[in-house]
Short mmCIF file of N, CA, C and O in Angstrom, two decimals:
data_model
loop_
_atom_site.label_atom_id
_atom_site.label_comp_id
_atom_site.label_asym_id
_atom_site.label_seq_id
_atom_site.Cartn_x
_atom_site.Cartn_y
_atom_site.Cartn_z
N MET A 96 -2.61 22.67 -23.46
CA MET A 96 -2.73 22.44 -22.21
C MET A 96 -1.91 20.92 -21.64
O MET A 96 -1.16 20.45 -22.68
N CYS A 97 -1.52 21.47 -20.59
CA CYS A 97 -0.79 19.70 -20.02
C CYS A 97 -1.36 18.74 -20.00
O CYS A 97 -2.83 18.54 -19.82
N ASP A 98 -0.43 17.49 -19.53
CA ASP A 98 -1.26 16.06 -19.91
C ASP A 98 -1.83 15.87 -18.93
O ASP A 98 -3.20 15.16 -18.96
N VAL A 99 -1.78 16.34 -17.75
CA VAL A 99 -2.47 16.18 -16.56
C VAL A 99 -4.27 16.97 -16.34
O VAL A 99 -5.05 16.20 -16.39
N CYS A 100 -3.53 18.01 -17.05
CA CYS A 100 -5.24 18.95 -17.11
C CYS A 100 -6.03 18.15 -18.28
O CYS A 100 -7.31 18.43 -18.08
N ALA A 101 -5.72 17.83 -19.40
CA ALA A 101 -6.24 16.92 -20.33
C ALA A 101 -7.00 15.77 -19.77
O ALA A 101 -8.09 15.70 -20.21
N ALA A 102 -6.24 15.27 -19.00
CA ALA A 102 -6.53 13.95 -18.14
C ALA A 102 -7.76 14.47 -17.44
O ALA A 102 -8.84 13.82 -17.19
N LEU A 103 -7.65 15.35 -16.46
CA LEU A 103 -9.05 15.64 -15.57
C LEU A 103 -10.26 16.34 -16.45
O LEU A 103 -11.22 15.94 -15.42
N ARG A 104 -9.79 16.69 -17.45
CA ARG A 104 -11.13 16.98 -18.25
C ARG A 104 -11.88 15.90 -19.05
O ARG A 104 -13.28 16.13 -19.33
N ASP A 105 -11.00 14.53 -19.16
CA ASP A 105 -11.86 13.67 -19.84
C ASP A 105 -12.57 12.88 -18.45
O ASP A 105 -11.41 12.46 -17.39
N PRO A 106 -13.52 12.42 -18.68
CA PRO A 106 -13.95 12.26 -17.58
C PRO A 106 -13.74 10.49 -17.32
O PRO A 106 -14.30 9.87 -16.66
N ASP A 107 -13.42 9.67 -18.58
CA ASP A 107 -13.31 8.46 -18.66
C ASP A 107 -11.62 7.90 -17.99
O ASP A 107 -11.35 6.77 -17.82
N ALA A 108 -10.77 9.33 -18.04
CA ALA A 108 -9.26 8.78 -17.62
C ALA A 108 -9.19 8.26 -16.32
O ALA A 108 -8.38 7.46 -16.59
N TRP A 109 -9.84 8.87 -15.40
CA TRP A 109 -9.50 8.35 -13.99
C TRP A 109 -10.73 7.44 -13.47
O TRP A 109 -10.50 7.08 -12.57
N ARG A 110 -11.64 7.63 -14.30
CA ARG A 110 -13.03 6.98 -13.37
C ARG A 110 -12.93 5.80 -12.94
O ARG A 110 -13.15 5.49 -12.02
N ASP A 111 -12.10 5.03 -13.32
CA ASP A 111 -11.96 3.39 -12.44
C ASP A 111 -10.77 3.50 -11.61
O ASP A 111 -10.96 2.14 -10.87
N VAL A 112 -10.07 4.40 -11.69
CA VAL A 112 -8.76 4.44 -10.76
C VAL A 112 -9.04 5.36 -9.48
O VAL A 112 -8.11 5.77 -8.94
N ARG A 113 -9.90 6.03 -9.64
CA ARG A 113 -10.74 7.14 -8.94
C ARG A 113 -10.79 6.67 -7.34
O ARG A 113 -11.36 5.56 -7.19
N VAL A 114 -10.02 7.26 -6.73
CA VAL A 114 -10.25 6.96 -4.63
C VAL A 114 -11.12 8.13 -4.28
O VAL A 114 -12.13 8.09 -3.58
N HIS A 115 -10.86 9.44 -4.65
CA HIS A 115 -11.57 10.63 -4.24
C HIS A 115 -11.43 11.65 -4.96
O HIS A 115 -10.56 11.73 -5.97
N GLU A 116 -12.78 12.28 -5.33
CA GLU A 116 -12.74 13.33 -5.93
C GLU A 116 -13.42 14.63 -5.92
O GLU A 116 -14.72 14.17 -5.62
N ASP A 117 -13.37 15.47 -6.00
CA ASP A 117 -13.70 17.19 -5.62
C ASP A 117 -13.69 18.11 -6.71
O ASP A 117 -12.91 18.02 -7.43
N GLU A 118 -14.38 19.21 -6.08
CA GLU A 118 -13.90 20.44 -7.17
C GLU A 118 -12.64 20.72 -7.05
O GLU A 118 -12.15 21.44 -8.18
N LEU A 119 -11.54 20.55 -5.72
CA LEU A 119 -10.46 20.79 -6.08
C LEU A 119 -9.46 19.89 -6.10
O LEU A 119 -8.26 20.32 -6.52
N VAL A 120 -9.83 18.73 -5.78
CA VAL A 120 -8.27 17.54 -5.86
C VAL A 120 -8.93 16.11 -6.15
O VAL A 120 -10.14 15.63 -6.22
N LEU A 121 -8.02 15.35 -6.94
CA LEU A 121 -8.50 13.99 -7.73
C LEU A 121 -7.47 13.28 -6.80
O LEU A 121 -5.91 13.54 -6.86
N LEU A 122 -7.43 11.95 -6.12
CA LEU A 122 -7.00 10.99 -5.40
C LEU A 122 -7.33 9.71 -6.11
O LEU A 122 -8.24 9.39 -6.35
N ALA A 123 -6.12 9.28 -6.94
CA ALA A 123 -6.54 8.15 -7.92
C ALA A 123 -5.40 7.15 -7.59
O ALA A 123 -3.99 7.74 -7.53
N HIS A 124 -5.78 5.79 -8.02
CA HIS A 124 -4.38 4.85 -8.21
C HIS A 124 -3.58 5.28 -9.47
O HIS A 124 -4.56 5.56 -10.45
N VAL A 125 -2.27 4.86 -9.45
CA VAL A 125 -1.45 5.50 -10.86
C VAL A 125 -1.85 4.31 -11.62
O VAL A 125 -1.84 2.79 -11.07
N PRO A 126 -2.41 4.41 -13.10
CA PRO A 126 -2.77 3.38 -13.65
C PRO A 126 -1.29 2.48 -14.18
O PRO A 126 -0.83 3.51 -14.62
N PRO A 127 -1.36 1.40 -14.46
CA PRO A 127 -0.10 0.81 -15.18
C PRO A 127 0.02 1.25 -16.57
O PRO A 127 -0.95 2.15 -17.20
N THR A 128 1.26 1.10 -17.23
CA THR A 128 1.22 1.63 -18.44
C THR A 128 0.62 0.45 -19.39
O THR A 128 0.00 -0.57 -19.14
N PRO A 129 -0.34 1.44 -20.39
CA PRO A 129 -1.25 0.35 -21.00
C PRO A 129 -0.83 -0.61 -21.60
O PRO A 129 0.34 -0.63 -22.15
N GLY A 130 -1.87 -1.51 -21.13
CA GLY A 130 -1.40 -2.76 -22.14
C GLY A 130 -0.23 -4.03 -21.03
O GLY A 130 -0.01 -4.84 -21.43
N LYS A 131 0.21 -3.45 -20.26
CA LYS A 131 1.38 -4.16 -19.29
C LYS A 131 0.73 -4.27 -17.68
O LYS A 131 -0.12 -3.89 -17.40
N VAL A 132 1.31 -5.10 -17.20
CA VAL A 132 1.14 -5.68 -15.80
C VAL A 132 2.49 -5.01 -15.13
O VAL A 132 3.34 -5.49 -14.47
N ASP A 133 2.74 -3.73 -14.94
CA ASP A 133 3.54 -3.04 -14.42
C ASP A 133 3.31 -2.18 -13.28
O ASP A 133 3.89 -1.31 -12.65
N GLY A 134 1.87 -1.85 -12.61
CA GLY A 134 1.46 -1.20 -11.68
C GLY A 134 1.83 -1.36 -10.70
O GLY A 134 2.00 -2.74 -10.02
N TYR A 135 2.36 -0.60 -9.45
CA TYR A 135 2.68 -0.83 -8.61
C TYR A 135 1.37 -0.88 -7.07
O TYR A 135 0.60 -0.10 -7.02
N PRO A 136 1.08 -1.77 -6.44
CA PRO A 136 -0.24 -2.00 -5.79
C PRO A 136 -0.42 -0.91 -5.15
O PRO A 136 0.64 -0.93 -4.03
N GLY A 137 -1.46 0.21 -5.00
CA GLY A 137 -1.72 0.83 -3.69
C GLY A 137 -0.96 2.24 -4.01
O GLY A 137 -1.02 3.06 -3.33
N HIS A 138 -0.12 2.33 -5.06
CA HIS A 138 0.34 3.99 -5.45
C HIS A 138 -0.60 4.54 -6.14
O HIS A 138 -0.98 4.98 -6.92
N LEU A 139 -0.57 5.50 -5.09
CA LEU A 139 -1.73 6.90 -5.21
C LEU A 139 -1.15 8.13 -5.96
O LEU A 139 0.21 8.55 -5.79
N LEU A 140 -1.82 8.96 -6.35
CA LEU A 140 -1.78 10.11 -7.37
C LEU A 140 -2.76 11.14 -6.46
O LEU A 140 -3.56 11.07 -6.76
N LEU A 141 -2.27 12.06 -5.79
CA LEU A 141 -3.03 13.51 -5.56
C LEU A 141 -2.63 14.33 -6.32
O LEU A 141 -1.34 15.02 -6.35
N VAL A 142 -3.41 14.89 -7.21
CA VAL A 142 -3.29 15.84 -8.13
C VAL A 142 -4.62 17.25 -8.27
O VAL A 142 -5.78 17.06 -7.69
N PRO A 143 -4.03 18.40 -7.71
CA PRO A 143 -5.39 19.51 -7.76
C PRO A 143 -5.80 19.63 -9.22
O PRO A 143 -5.30 19.74 -10.37
N ARG A 144 -7.24 19.97 -9.03
CA ARG A 144 -7.91 20.18 -10.65
C ARG A 144 -7.55 21.19 -11.31
O ARG A 144 -7.11 21.26 -12.47
N ARG A 145 -7.11 22.20 -10.48
CA ARG A 145 -6.43 23.65 -11.28
C ARG A 145 -5.04 23.06 -11.35
O ARG A 145 -4.24 22.52 -10.66
N HIS A 146 -4.36 23.82 -12.52
CA HIS A 146 -3.59 23.90 -12.97
C HIS A 146 -2.63 24.69 -12.13
O HIS A 146 -2.95 26.00 -12.29
N VAL A 147 -1.94 24.27 -11.29
CA VAL A 147 -0.63 24.70 -10.78
C VAL A 147 0.18 24.47 -10.57
O VAL A 147 0.82 22.74 -10.62
N GLU A 148 2.10 24.81 -10.68
CA GLU A 148 3.24 24.12 -11.09
C GLU A 148 4.05 23.72 -9.71
O GLU A 148 4.76 23.16 -9.44
N SER A 149 3.47 24.52 -8.47
CA SER A 149 4.42 24.53 -7.26
C SER A 149 3.12 24.65 -6.21
O SER A 149 2.25 25.16 -5.92
N PRO A 150 3.57 24.28 -4.95
CA PRO A 150 2.97 24.21 -3.92
C PRO A 150 3.21 25.44 -3.45
O PRO A 150 1.94 25.72 -2.71
N ALA A 151 4.08 26.34 -3.67
CA ALA A 151 3.85 27.60 -3.09
C ALA A 151 2.31 28.60 -3.92
O ALA A 151 2.24 29.44 -3.39
N ALA A 152 2.00 27.77 -5.20
CA ALA A 152 0.98 28.57 -5.90
C ALA A 152 -0.39 27.92 -5.51
O ALA A 152 -1.45 28.59 -5.68
N VAL A 153 -0.41 27.22 -4.52
CA VAL A 153 -1.48 26.76 -4.32
C VAL A 153 -2.76 27.83 -3.39
O VAL A 153 -1.87 28.47 -2.81
N SER A 154 -4.28 27.79 -3.56
CA SER A 154 -4.63 28.34 -2.84
C SER A 154 -4.95 28.20 -1.25
O SER A 154 -4.53 26.79 -0.98
N ASP A 155 -5.32 28.99 -0.46
CA ASP A 155 -5.31 28.18 1.00
C ASP A 155 -5.99 27.28 0.76
O ASP A 155 -6.46 26.01 1.61
N ALA A 156 -7.55 27.29 0.40
CA ALA A 156 -8.41 25.58 0.63
C ALA A 156 -7.91 25.22 -0.61
O ALA A 156 -7.89 23.53 -0.15
N GLU A 157 -7.08 24.92 -1.39
CA GLU A 157 -6.62 24.05 -2.09
C GLU A 157 -5.44 23.18 -1.42
O GLU A 157 -5.53 21.75 -0.97
N ALA A 158 -4.52 23.95 -0.26
CA ALA A 158 -3.80 23.43 0.74
C ALA A 158 -4.14 22.39 1.46
O ALA A 158 -4.08 21.61 1.68
N GLU A 159 -5.24 23.28 1.98
CA GLU A 159 -6.08 22.61 3.14
C GLU A 159 -6.46 21.41 2.34
O GLU A 159 -6.50 19.72 3.39
N ARG A 160 -7.15 20.95 1.51
CA ARG A 160 -7.70 19.79 1.04
C ARG A 160 -6.84 18.71 0.40
O ARG A 160 -6.61 17.73 1.01
N ILE A 161 -5.38 19.42 0.00
CA ILE A 161 -4.44 18.50 -0.35
C ILE A 161 -3.72 17.76 1.08
O ILE A 161 -3.59 16.64 0.89
N GLY A 162 -3.78 18.87 2.14
CA GLY A 162 -3.41 18.27 3.37
C GLY A 162 -4.05 17.09 3.98
O GLY A 162 -3.61 16.29 4.25
N LEU A 163 -5.68 17.42 3.89
CA LEU A 163 -6.65 16.72 4.26
C LEU A 163 -6.27 15.18 3.18
O LEU A 163 -6.56 14.14 4.21
N TRP A 164 -6.49 14.90 1.83
CA TRP A 164 -6.19 13.94 1.42
C TRP A 164 -4.78 13.02 0.95
O TRP A 164 -5.09 12.33 1.18
N LEU A 165 -3.67 13.89 1.59
CA LEU A 165 -2.48 13.33 1.90
C LEU A 165 -2.78 12.36 3.27
O LEU A 165 -2.55 11.24 3.12
N THR A 166 -3.48 12.71 3.73
CA THR A 166 -3.48 12.18 5.60
C THR A 166 -4.67 11.27 5.47
O THR A 166 -3.90 10.21 5.82
N ARG A 167 -5.74 11.59 4.51
CA ARG A 167 -6.61 10.20 4.23
C ARG A 167 -6.18 9.06 3.51
O ARG A 167 -6.23 8.07 3.89
N GLY A 168 -5.52 9.75 2.44
CA GLY A 168 -5.00 8.47 1.55
C GLY A 168 -4.12 7.56 2.46
O GLY A 168 -3.91 6.54 2.17
N ALA A 169 -3.08 8.19 3.20
CA ALA A 169 -2.30 7.24 4.03
C ALA A 169 -2.73 6.26 5.06
O ALA A 169 -2.33 5.36 4.63
N ARG A 170 -3.97 6.89 5.21
CA ARG A 170 -4.66 6.42 6.46
C ARG A 170 -5.41 5.07 5.92
O ARG A 170 -5.15 3.94 6.02
N LEU A 171 -6.05 5.39 4.57
CA LEU A 171 -6.40 4.36 3.71
C LEU A 171 -5.56 2.99 3.44
O LEU A 171 -5.88 1.67 3.14
N LEU A 172 -4.38 3.65 2.90
CA LEU A 172 -3.58 2.58 2.38
C LEU A 172 -3.04 1.77 3.99
O LEU A 172 -2.83 0.40 3.53
N GLU A 173 -2.96 2.46 5.04
CA GLU A 173 -2.60 1.65 5.94
C GLU A 173 -3.26 0.48 6.36
O GLU A 173 -3.47 -0.35 6.82
N SER A 174 -4.71 1.32 6.62
CA SER A 174 -6.02 0.13 7.27
C SER A 174 -6.66 -0.65 5.99
O SER A 174 -7.10 -1.58 6.47
N THR A 175 -6.76 -0.28 5.03
CA THR A 175 -7.30 -0.74 4.09
C THR A 175 -6.41 -1.93 3.40
O THR A 175 -6.69 -3.11 2.86
N LEU A 176 -5.08 -1.72 3.10
CA LEU A 176 -4.28 -2.49 2.04
C LEU A 176 -3.37 -2.90 2.96
O LEU A 176 -2.19 -3.46 2.71
N ASP A 177 -3.10 -2.91 4.51
CA ASP A 177 -1.88 -3.34 5.45
C ASP A 177 -0.46 -2.67 4.96
O ASP A 177 0.18 -3.23 5.07
N ALA A 178 -0.56 -1.61 4.42
CA ALA A 178 0.71 -0.84 4.38
C ALA A 178 1.14 -0.52 5.81
O ALA A 178 0.62 -0.33 6.39
N ARG A 179 2.49 -1.03 5.70
CA ARG A 179 3.26 -0.88 6.83
C ARG A 179 4.13 0.78 7.01
O ARG A 179 4.51 1.38 8.57
N HIS A 180 4.26 1.68 6.14
CA HIS A 180 4.57 2.60 5.84
C HIS A 180 4.26 3.32 4.57
O HIS A 180 4.06 2.60 3.01
N VAL A 181 3.69 4.70 4.65
CA VAL A 181 3.18 5.13 3.16
C VAL A 181 4.37 6.38 2.84
O VAL A 181 4.45 7.32 4.05
N TYR A 182 5.20 6.30 2.33
CA TYR A 182 6.03 7.71 1.24
C TYR A 182 5.17 8.66 0.78
O TYR A 182 4.18 8.47 0.11
N LEU A 183 5.51 9.71 1.28
CA LEU A 183 5.00 10.74 0.38
C LEU A 183 6.15 11.30 -0.49
O LEU A 183 7.24 12.32 0.24
N ALA A 184 5.52 12.09 -1.61
CA ALA A 184 6.71 12.74 -2.25
C ALA A 184 6.16 13.30 -3.71
O ALA A 184 5.27 13.26 -3.80
N ARG A 185 6.69 14.90 -3.51
CA ARG A 185 6.43 15.68 -4.67
C ARG A 185 7.95 15.92 -5.24
O ARG A 185 8.68 16.09 -4.92
N LEU A 186 7.65 15.29 -6.76
CA LEU A 186 9.10 15.25 -7.33
C LEU A 186 8.59 16.40 -8.71
O LEU A 186 9.59 17.66 -8.50
N GLY A 187 7.60 16.05 -9.85
CA GLY A 187 7.75 17.20 -10.51
C GLY A 187 8.22 17.34 -11.24
O GLY A 187 8.32 18.28 -12.49
N ASP A 188 9.60 16.47 -11.76
CA ASP A 188 10.56 16.66 -12.96
C ASP A 188 9.76 16.12 -14.27
O ASP A 188 10.41 16.99 -15.38
N GLY A 189 8.57 15.35 -13.81
CA GLY A 189 7.95 14.92 -15.33
C GLY A 189 6.88 15.52 -15.86
O GLY A 189 6.75 15.63 -16.93
N TRP A 190 6.17 16.17 -15.02
CA TRP A 190 4.47 16.68 -15.23
C TRP A 190 4.80 18.42 -14.79
O TRP A 190 5.67 18.42 -13.55
N PRO A 191 4.73 19.33 -15.23
CA PRO A 191 4.85 20.37 -14.65
C PRO A 191 3.31 20.74 -14.18
O PRO A 191 3.41 21.69 -13.23
N HIS A 192 2.31 19.75 -13.85
CA HIS A 192 1.18 19.99 -13.18
C HIS A 192 1.80 19.14 -11.64
O HIS A 192 2.14 18.27 -11.48
N LEU A 193 1.54 20.11 -10.67
CA LEU A 193 1.62 19.63 -9.28
C LEU A 193 0.75 18.49 -8.76
O LEU A 193 -0.21 18.29 -9.48
N HIS A 194 1.56 17.70 -8.46
CA HIS A 194 1.23 16.36 -8.30
C HIS A 194 2.23 15.70 -7.06
O HIS A 194 3.32 15.49 -6.93
N TYR A 195 1.05 14.63 -6.02
CA TYR A 195 2.09 13.93 -4.82
C TYR A 195 1.89 12.78 -4.93
O TYR A 195 0.65 12.04 -5.33
N HIS A 196 2.66 11.84 -5.02
CA HIS A 196 2.59 10.55 -4.54
C HIS A 196 2.66 10.17 -3.22
O HIS A 196 3.13 10.68 -2.47
N LEU A 197 1.78 8.74 -3.13
CA LEU A 197 1.65 8.16 -1.62
C LEU A 197 1.85 6.77 -2.32
O LEU A 197 1.03 6.21 -2.78
N ILE A 198 3.36 6.29 -1.80
CA ILE A 198 3.49 5.24 -2.11
C ILE A 198 3.68 4.18 -1.06
O ILE A 198 4.44 4.52 -0.11
N PRO A 199 2.56 2.97 -0.74
CA PRO A 199 2.42 2.23 0.10
C PRO A 199 4.29 1.16 0.31
O PRO A 199 4.64 0.91 -0.71
N ARG A 200 4.65 0.71 1.30
CA ARG A 200 5.54 -0.19 1.48
C ARG A 200 4.87 -1.22 2.39
O ARG A 200 4.37 -0.95 3.74
N TYR A 201 5.14 -2.38 2.07
CA TYR A 201 4.55 -3.72 2.63
C TYR A 201 5.38 -4.44 3.37
O TYR A 201 6.86 -4.48 3.28
N ASP A 202 5.01 -4.90 3.97
CA ASP A 202 5.89 -6.47 4.95
C ASP A 202 6.78 -6.85 3.69
O ASP A 202 6.02 -7.43 2.77
N GLY A 203 7.65 -7.37 4.58
CA GLY A 203 8.47 -8.19 3.49
C GLY A 203 9.38 -7.11 2.52
O GLY A 203 10.44 -7.97 2.09
N THR A 204 9.74 -5.82 2.39
CA THR A 204 10.14 -5.08 1.38
C THR A 204 11.96 -5.01 2.09
O THR A 204 11.94 -4.41 3.22
N PRO A 205 12.71 -5.45 1.17
CA PRO A 205 14.12 -5.25 1.80
C PRO A 205 14.63 -3.89 2.16
O PRO A 205 14.11 -3.16 1.43
N GLU A 206 15.39 -3.96 2.89
CA GLU A 206 15.80 -2.45 3.24
C GLU A 206 16.43 -1.53 2.24
O GLU A 206 16.08 -0.40 1.83
N GLU A 207 16.92 -2.45 1.51
CA GLU A 207 17.59 -1.69 0.17
C GLU A 207 16.60 -1.10 -0.70
O GLU A 207 16.48 -0.47 -1.80
N TYR A 208 15.18 -1.40 -0.60
CA TYR A 208 14.33 -0.94 -1.66
C TYR A 208 13.30 0.31 -0.37
O TYR A 208 12.27 0.25 -1.19
N ARG A 209 13.85 0.72 0.65
CA ARG A 209 12.96 1.27 1.17
C ARG A 209 13.31 2.73 0.59
O ARG A 209 13.75 3.03 -0.33
N GLY A 210 12.09 3.63 0.98
CA GLY A 210 12.26 5.13 0.56
C GLY A 210 11.69 5.24 -1.21
O GLY A 210 10.88 4.28 -1.34
N LEU A 211 11.99 5.98 -1.78
CA LEU A 211 11.62 6.07 -3.21
C LEU A 211 11.84 4.81 -4.37
O LEU A 211 11.86 4.19 -5.30
N ASN A 212 12.86 3.86 -3.61
CA ASN A 212 13.24 2.87 -4.35
C ASN A 212 11.91 1.81 -3.90
O ASN A 212 12.42 0.70 -5.10
N VAL A 213 11.44 2.09 -3.30
CA VAL A 213 10.06 0.54 -3.39
C VAL A 213 9.41 0.49 -4.47
O VAL A 213 9.46 -0.89 -4.56
N ARG A 214 9.46 1.14 -5.29
CA ARG A 214 8.55 0.56 -6.68
C ARG A 214 9.87 -0.59 -7.31
O ARG A 214 8.94 -0.56 -8.15
N ASP A 215 11.05 -0.17 -7.36
CA ASP A 215 11.55 -0.90 -8.08
C ASP A 215 11.69 -2.35 -7.38
O ASP A 215 12.29 -3.20 -8.11
N TRP A 216 11.18 -2.34 -6.61
CA TRP A 216 11.28 -4.29 -5.81
C TRP A 216 10.36 -5.08 -6.45
O TRP A 216 9.49 -4.83 -6.56
N ARG A 217 11.24 -6.24 -6.75
CA ARG A 217 10.48 -7.26 -8.04
C ARG A 217 9.70 -8.28 -6.92
O ARG A 217 8.81 -9.21 -7.36
N GLY A 218 9.96 -7.98 -5.51
CA GLY A 218 9.08 -9.16 -5.10
C GLY A 218 7.91 -8.83 -4.30
O GLY A 218 7.46 -9.76 -3.71
N ILE A 219 6.95 -7.81 -5.20
CA ILE A 219 5.86 -7.30 -5.01
C ILE A 219 4.96 -7.77 -6.39
O ILE A 219 5.57 -7.31 -7.49
N GLU A 220 4.03 -8.62 -6.43
CA GLU A 220 3.31 -8.66 -7.75
C GLU A 220 2.66 -7.69 -8.07
O GLU A 220 2.12 -6.47 -7.53
N ARG A 221 2.98 -7.37 -9.27
CA ARG A 221 2.33 -6.05 -10.22
C ARG A 221 1.16 -6.34 -10.40
O ARG A 221 0.15 -7.30 -10.58
N CYS A 222 0.46 -5.03 -10.70
CA CYS A 222 -0.68 -4.93 -11.30
C CYS A 222 -1.57 -4.70 -12.56
O CYS A 222 -0.58 -3.48 -13.06
N THR A 223 -2.43 -5.02 -12.95
CA THR A 223 -2.85 -4.35 -14.41
C THR A 223 -3.92 -3.41 -13.82
O THR A 223 -4.23 -2.97 -13.03
N ARG A 224 -4.44 -2.67 -14.87
CA ARG A 224 -5.08 -1.73 -15.22
C ARG A 224 -6.55 -1.95 -14.22
O ARG A 224 -7.15 -0.98 -13.01
N GLU A 225 -7.24 -3.24 -14.46
CA GLU A 225 -8.20 -3.76 -13.90
C GLU A 225 -7.89 -4.11 -12.21
O GLU A 225 -8.83 -4.01 -11.65
N GLN A 226 -6.78 -4.35 -12.23
CA GLN A 226 -6.35 -4.74 -10.62
C GLN A 226 -6.32 -3.67 -10.18
O GLN A 226 -6.70 -3.09 -8.95
N ALA A 227 -5.72 -2.52 -10.48
CA ALA A 227 -5.84 -0.95 -10.10
C ALA A 227 -6.98 -0.72 -9.93
O ALA A 227 -7.30 0.34 -8.74
N ALA A 228 -7.83 -0.71 -10.21
CA ALA A 228 -9.41 -0.33 -10.54
C ALA A 228 -9.94 -0.77 -9.26
O ALA A 228 -10.46 -0.59 -8.38
N ALA A 229 -9.69 -2.14 -9.13
CA ALA A 229 -10.30 -2.73 -8.01
C ALA A 229 -9.78 -2.74 -6.51
O ALA A 229 -10.24 -2.02 -5.40
N ILE A 230 -8.64 -2.02 -6.95
CA ILE A 230 -7.71 -1.47 -5.44
C ILE A 230 -8.66 -0.37 -5.17
O ILE A 230 -8.63 0.14 -4.09
N ALA A 231 -8.60 0.66 -6.17
CA ALA A 231 -9.43 1.87 -5.74
C ALA A 231 -10.69 1.87 -5.45
O ALA A 231 -11.08 2.40 -4.41
N GLY A 232 -11.35 1.01 -6.17
CA GLY A 232 -12.58 0.37 -5.47
C GLY A 232 -12.49 0.09 -4.16
O GLY A 232 -13.41 0.43 -3.26
N LYS A 233 -11.86 -0.82 -3.80
CA LYS A 233 -11.36 -1.14 -2.31
C LYS A 233 -11.32 0.15 -1.42
O LYS A 233 -11.87 0.35 0.10
N LEU A 234 -10.43 1.09 -1.77
CA LEU A 234 -10.35 2.52 -0.97
C LEU A 234 -11.36 3.07 -0.86
O LEU A 234 -11.66 3.80 0.06
N ARG A 235 -11.81 3.11 -1.86
CA ARG A 235 -13.29 4.01 -2.07
C ARG A 235 -14.35 3.82 -1.06
O ARG A 235 -14.67 4.20 -0.42
N ALA A 236 -14.47 2.40 -1.09
CA ALA A 236 -15.57 1.41 -0.37
C ALA A 236 -15.19 1.61 1.40
O ALA A 236 -16.31 1.97 2.19
N ALA A 237 -13.96 1.59 1.67
CA ALA A 237 -13.46 1.81 2.80
C ALA A 237 -14.13 3.49 3.82
O ALA A 237 -13.67 3.17 4.75
N GLN A 238 -13.76 4.56 2.37
CA GLN A 238 -13.77 5.84 2.96
C GLN A 238 -15.45 5.88 3.50
O GLN A 238 -15.75 6.63 4.30
N GLU A 239 -16.04 4.91 2.96
CA GLU A 239 -17.65 5.56 2.78
C GLU A 239 -18.25 4.67 4.32
O GLU A 239 -17.81 3.90 5.06
#
């Protein structure tokens, strides 16, 4: 079983950082490394609940839900966390389970840290798991 599938089956793995969850997808704040303060505030991950490795392999229903939550996630980051831009990325080199990153860029980010390098900028305060959970809670509340 892949690591993502195992985490999806564990009810506690994403509970505190979950932004949205339904029968097809999970949208959650990426948790920091355990015991560290290295989370990028607002960095979200959108994951299909079913194990699938490629966008070409998702069902039509999954594709519709993924598109919906990529849009809603970006909207939440812009409206709730004042992101000036939201990067969307599907890399997939580290995990075989399909997943999408939604990475906000905030005011003051230097040009050399735009794009996928945005997470390398040390000018933004990093977050703990508790802070990531608070951000996820704020995003959950904003959609209700």
